[in-house]
CSV table of C-alpha atoms and ligand atoms in Angstrom, one decimal:
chain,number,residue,atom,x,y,z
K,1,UNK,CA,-24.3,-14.5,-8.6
K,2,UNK,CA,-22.9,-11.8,-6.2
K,3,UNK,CA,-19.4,-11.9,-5.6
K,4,UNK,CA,-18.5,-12.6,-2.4
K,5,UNK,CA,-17.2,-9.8,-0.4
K,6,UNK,CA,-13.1,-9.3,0.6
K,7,UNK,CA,-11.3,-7.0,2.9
K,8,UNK,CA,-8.7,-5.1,1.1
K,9,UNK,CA,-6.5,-2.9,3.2
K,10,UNK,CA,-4.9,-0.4,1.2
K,11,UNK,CA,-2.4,1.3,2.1
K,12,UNK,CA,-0.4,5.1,1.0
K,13,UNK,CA,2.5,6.7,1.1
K,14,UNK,CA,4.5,9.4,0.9
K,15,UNK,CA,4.7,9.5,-3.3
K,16,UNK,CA,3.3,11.7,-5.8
K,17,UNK,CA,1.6,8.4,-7.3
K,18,UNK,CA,-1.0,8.6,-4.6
K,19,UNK,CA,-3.7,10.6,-7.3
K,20,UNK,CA,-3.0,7.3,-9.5
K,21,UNK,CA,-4.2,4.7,-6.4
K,22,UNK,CA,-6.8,6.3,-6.4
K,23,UNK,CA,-8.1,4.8,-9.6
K,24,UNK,CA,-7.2,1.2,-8.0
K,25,UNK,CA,-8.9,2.1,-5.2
K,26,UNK,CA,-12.3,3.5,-6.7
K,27,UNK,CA,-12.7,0.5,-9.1
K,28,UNK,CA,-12.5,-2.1,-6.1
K,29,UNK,CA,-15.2,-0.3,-4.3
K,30,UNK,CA,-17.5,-0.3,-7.1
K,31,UNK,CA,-16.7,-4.1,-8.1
K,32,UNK,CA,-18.2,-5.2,-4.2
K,33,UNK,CA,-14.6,-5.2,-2.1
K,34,UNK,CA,-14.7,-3.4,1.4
K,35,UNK,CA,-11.8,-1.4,1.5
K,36,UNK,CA,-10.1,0.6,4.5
K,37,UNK,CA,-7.2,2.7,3.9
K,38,UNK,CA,-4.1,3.7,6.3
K,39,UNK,CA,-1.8,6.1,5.3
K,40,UNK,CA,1.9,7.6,6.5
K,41,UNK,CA,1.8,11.5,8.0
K,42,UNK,CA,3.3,12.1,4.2
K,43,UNK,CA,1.0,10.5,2.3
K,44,UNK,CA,-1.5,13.5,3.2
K,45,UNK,CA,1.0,15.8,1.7
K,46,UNK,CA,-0.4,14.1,-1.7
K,47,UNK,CA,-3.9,13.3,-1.1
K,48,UNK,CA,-6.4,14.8,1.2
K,49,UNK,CA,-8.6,12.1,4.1
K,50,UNK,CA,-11.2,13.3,2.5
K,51,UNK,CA,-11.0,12.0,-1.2
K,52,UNK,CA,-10.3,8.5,0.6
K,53,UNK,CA,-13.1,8.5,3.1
K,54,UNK,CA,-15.1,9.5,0.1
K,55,UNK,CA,-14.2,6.6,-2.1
K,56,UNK,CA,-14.3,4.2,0.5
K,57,UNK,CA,-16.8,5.6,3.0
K,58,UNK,CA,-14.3,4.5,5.8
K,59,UNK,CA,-12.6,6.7,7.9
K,60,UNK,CA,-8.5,6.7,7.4
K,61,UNK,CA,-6.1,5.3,9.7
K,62,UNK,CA,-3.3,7.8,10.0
K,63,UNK,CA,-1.8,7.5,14.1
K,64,UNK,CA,-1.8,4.6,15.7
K,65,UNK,CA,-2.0,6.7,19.2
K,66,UNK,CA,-5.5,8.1,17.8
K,67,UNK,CA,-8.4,6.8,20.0
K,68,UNK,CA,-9.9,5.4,17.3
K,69,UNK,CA,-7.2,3.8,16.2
K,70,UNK,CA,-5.6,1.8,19.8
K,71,UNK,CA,-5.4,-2.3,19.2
K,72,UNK,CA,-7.0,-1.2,15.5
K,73,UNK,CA,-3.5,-2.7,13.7
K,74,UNK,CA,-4.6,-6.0,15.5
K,75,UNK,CA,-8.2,-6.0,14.1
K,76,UNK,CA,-7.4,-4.8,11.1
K,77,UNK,CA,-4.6,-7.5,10.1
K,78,UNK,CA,-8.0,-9.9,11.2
K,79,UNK,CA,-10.3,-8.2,9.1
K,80,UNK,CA,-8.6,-8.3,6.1
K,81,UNK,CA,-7.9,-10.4,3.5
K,82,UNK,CA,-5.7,-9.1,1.6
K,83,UNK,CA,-3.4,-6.1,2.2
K,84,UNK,CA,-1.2,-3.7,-0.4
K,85,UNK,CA,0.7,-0.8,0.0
K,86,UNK,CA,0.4,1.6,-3.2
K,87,UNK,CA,2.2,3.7,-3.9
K,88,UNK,CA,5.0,2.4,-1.7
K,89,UNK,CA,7.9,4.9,-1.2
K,90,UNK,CA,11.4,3.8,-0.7
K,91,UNK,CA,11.2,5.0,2.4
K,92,UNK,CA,8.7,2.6,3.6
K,93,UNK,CA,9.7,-0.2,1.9
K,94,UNK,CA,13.4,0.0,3.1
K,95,UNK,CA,11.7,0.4,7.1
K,96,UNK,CA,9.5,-3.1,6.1
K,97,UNK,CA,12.8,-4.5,5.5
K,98,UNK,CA,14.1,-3.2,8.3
K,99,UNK,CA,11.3,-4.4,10.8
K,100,UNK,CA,11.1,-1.0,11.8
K,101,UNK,CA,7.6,-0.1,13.3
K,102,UNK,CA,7.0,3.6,14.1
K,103,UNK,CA,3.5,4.7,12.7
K,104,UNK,CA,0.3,3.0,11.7
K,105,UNK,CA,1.4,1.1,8.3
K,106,UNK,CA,4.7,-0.1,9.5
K,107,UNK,CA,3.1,-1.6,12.8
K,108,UNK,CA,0.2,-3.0,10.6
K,109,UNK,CA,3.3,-5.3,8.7
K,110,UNK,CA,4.6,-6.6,11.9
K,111,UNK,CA,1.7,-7.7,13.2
K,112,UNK,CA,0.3,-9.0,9.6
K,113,UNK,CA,-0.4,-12.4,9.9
K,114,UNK,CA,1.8,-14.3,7.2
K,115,UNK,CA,-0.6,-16.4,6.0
K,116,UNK,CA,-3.1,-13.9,3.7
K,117,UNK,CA,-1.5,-12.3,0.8
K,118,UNK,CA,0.5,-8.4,1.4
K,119,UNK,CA,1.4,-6.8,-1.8
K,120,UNK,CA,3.8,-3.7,-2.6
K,121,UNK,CA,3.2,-1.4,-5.4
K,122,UNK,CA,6.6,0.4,-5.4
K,123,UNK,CA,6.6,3.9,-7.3
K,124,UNK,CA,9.8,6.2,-7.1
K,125,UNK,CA,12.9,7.9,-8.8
K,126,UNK,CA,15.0,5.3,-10.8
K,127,UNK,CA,17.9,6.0,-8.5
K,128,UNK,CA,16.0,5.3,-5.3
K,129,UNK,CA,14.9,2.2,-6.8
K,130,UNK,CA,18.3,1.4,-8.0
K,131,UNK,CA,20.0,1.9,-4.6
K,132,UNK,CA,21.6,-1.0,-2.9
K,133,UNK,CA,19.3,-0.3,0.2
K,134,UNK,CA,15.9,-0.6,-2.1
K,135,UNK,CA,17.6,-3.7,-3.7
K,136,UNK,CA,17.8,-5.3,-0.6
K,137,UNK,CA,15.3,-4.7,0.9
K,138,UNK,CA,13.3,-6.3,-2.3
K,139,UNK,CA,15.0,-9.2,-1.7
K,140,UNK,CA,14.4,-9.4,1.6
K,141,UNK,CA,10.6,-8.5,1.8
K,142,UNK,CA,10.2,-11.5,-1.0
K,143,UNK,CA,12.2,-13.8,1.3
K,144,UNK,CA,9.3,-12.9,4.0
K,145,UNK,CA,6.5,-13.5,1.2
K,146,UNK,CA,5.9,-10.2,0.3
K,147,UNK,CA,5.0,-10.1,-2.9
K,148,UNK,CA,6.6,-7.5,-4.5
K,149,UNK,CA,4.9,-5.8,-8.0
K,150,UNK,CA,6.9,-4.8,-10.6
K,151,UNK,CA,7.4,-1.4,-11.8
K,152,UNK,CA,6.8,0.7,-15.1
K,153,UNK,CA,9.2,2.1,-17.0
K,154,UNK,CA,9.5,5.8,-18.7
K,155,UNK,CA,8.7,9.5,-18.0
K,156,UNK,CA,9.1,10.4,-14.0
K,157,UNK,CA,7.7,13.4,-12.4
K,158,UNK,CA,11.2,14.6,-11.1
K,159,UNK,CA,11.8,14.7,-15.4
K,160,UNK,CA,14.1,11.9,-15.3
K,161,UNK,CA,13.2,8.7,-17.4
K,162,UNK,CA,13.4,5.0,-15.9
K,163,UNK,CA,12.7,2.1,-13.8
K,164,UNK,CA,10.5,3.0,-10.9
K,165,UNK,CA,7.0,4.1,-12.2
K,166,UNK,CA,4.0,2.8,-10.8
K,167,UNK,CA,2.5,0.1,-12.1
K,168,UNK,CA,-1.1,1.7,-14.0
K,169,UNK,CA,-4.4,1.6,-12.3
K,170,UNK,CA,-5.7,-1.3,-14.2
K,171,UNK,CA,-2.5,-3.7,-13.7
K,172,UNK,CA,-2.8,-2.7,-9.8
K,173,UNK,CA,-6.2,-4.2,-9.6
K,174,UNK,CA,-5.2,-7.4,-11.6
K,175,UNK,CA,-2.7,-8.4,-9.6
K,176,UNK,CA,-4.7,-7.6,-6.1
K,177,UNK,CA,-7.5,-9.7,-7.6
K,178,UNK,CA,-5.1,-12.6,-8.5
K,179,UNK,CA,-3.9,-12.3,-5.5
K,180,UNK,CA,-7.1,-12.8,-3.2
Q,201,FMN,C1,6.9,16.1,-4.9
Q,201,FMN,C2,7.5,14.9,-4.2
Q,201,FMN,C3,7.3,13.6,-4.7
Q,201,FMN,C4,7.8,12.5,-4.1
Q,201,FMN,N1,7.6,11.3,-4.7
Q,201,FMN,C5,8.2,10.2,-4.2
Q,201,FMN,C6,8.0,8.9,-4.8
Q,201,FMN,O1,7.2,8.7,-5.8
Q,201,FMN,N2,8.6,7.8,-4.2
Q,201,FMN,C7,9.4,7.9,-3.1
Q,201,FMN,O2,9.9,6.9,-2.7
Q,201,FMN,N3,9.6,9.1,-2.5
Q,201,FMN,C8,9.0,10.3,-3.0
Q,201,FMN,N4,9.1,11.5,-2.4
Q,201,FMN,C9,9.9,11.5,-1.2
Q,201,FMN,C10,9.1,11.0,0.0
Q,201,FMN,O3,7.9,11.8,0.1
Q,201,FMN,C11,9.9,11.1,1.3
Q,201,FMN,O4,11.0,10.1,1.3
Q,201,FMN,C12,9.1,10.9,2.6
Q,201,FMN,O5,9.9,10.9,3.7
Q,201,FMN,C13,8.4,9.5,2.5
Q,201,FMN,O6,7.6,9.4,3.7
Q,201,FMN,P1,6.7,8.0,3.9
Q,201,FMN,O7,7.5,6.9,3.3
Q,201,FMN,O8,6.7,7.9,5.4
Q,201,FMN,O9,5.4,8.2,3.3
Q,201,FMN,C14,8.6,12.6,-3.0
Q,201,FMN,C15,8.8,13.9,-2.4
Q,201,FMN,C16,8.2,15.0,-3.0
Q,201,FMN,C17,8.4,16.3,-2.4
């Protein structure tokens, strides 16, 4: 019996994980889901439109002042069902908290409607994600219903070793399929 089809929005940012979402992101796509992705200015420092127009044959959402793009942070939060940022930085996560909404993905949160499930797949440096500001802002996007992934531990790409990695591929698609 064909599965029947979900709206994932996934969402990228600024972290040197992105190549790694891209795993998550190809294996939904070929398992049936209809995914769109949005992604922060810095996230295209790490991964190129291109790769994710390719995977998902959508077009990105980068500015919310593109033409494309006006009212599209209403109709997305309508069209999806489920929504995930991965890899989220500490910088975004700590502006969630923060209600602060200045580009496409932190708009997209405020106007995400509370009752379908939003997922963060944190992924940075063991001493941003031991900072009182990260730590807080955990507990207070959990408070909100956010649910917030844990993360993997060991070998870091600034060398260091630690709490902060992201979660693998395959544990990423588990939890946004138990999720849905
Ligand atoms: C090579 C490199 C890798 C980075 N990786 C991460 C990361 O994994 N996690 C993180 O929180 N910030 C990381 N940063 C810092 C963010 O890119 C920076 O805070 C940026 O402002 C985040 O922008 P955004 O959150 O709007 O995407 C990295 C920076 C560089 C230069």
């Amino acid at each position: 019996m064909l599965r029947p089809k979900k709206n994932i929005l996934f969402q990228l940012t600024g972290s040197i994980a992105c190549y790694k979402a891209c795993g998550v992101i190809s294996r939904l796509v070929q398992e049936g889901y209809d995914v769109k992705t949005a992604v922060t200015e810095n996230a295209l420092k790490f991964i190129g439109k291109s790769t994710l127009e390719g995977l998902t044959h959508h077009a990105v959402y980068v500015d919310t002042f593109e033409d494309r793009s006006a009212l599209e942070h209403i109709e997305l939060t309508k069209w999806m069902d489920l929504a995930i940022v991965c890899p989220a930085t500490a910088n975004v996560m700590n502006k969630l908290a923060a209600g602060v909404a200045d580009d496409f993905v932190t708009t997209l949160f405020l106007a995400w409607d509370q009752k379908k499930p939003y997922l963060i797949a944190p992924a940075m440096n063991r001493n941003m994600w031991a900072h009182p500001a990260t730590r807080r802002g955990v507990k207070t996007l959990e408070d909100w219903g956010v649910k917030v992934l844990g993360t993997g531990k060991g070998y870091q790409a600034c060398g260091d070793a630690g709490e902060g990695r992201l979660l693998e591929p395959e544990a990423i698609y588990k939890e946004i399929i138990k999720n849905l």
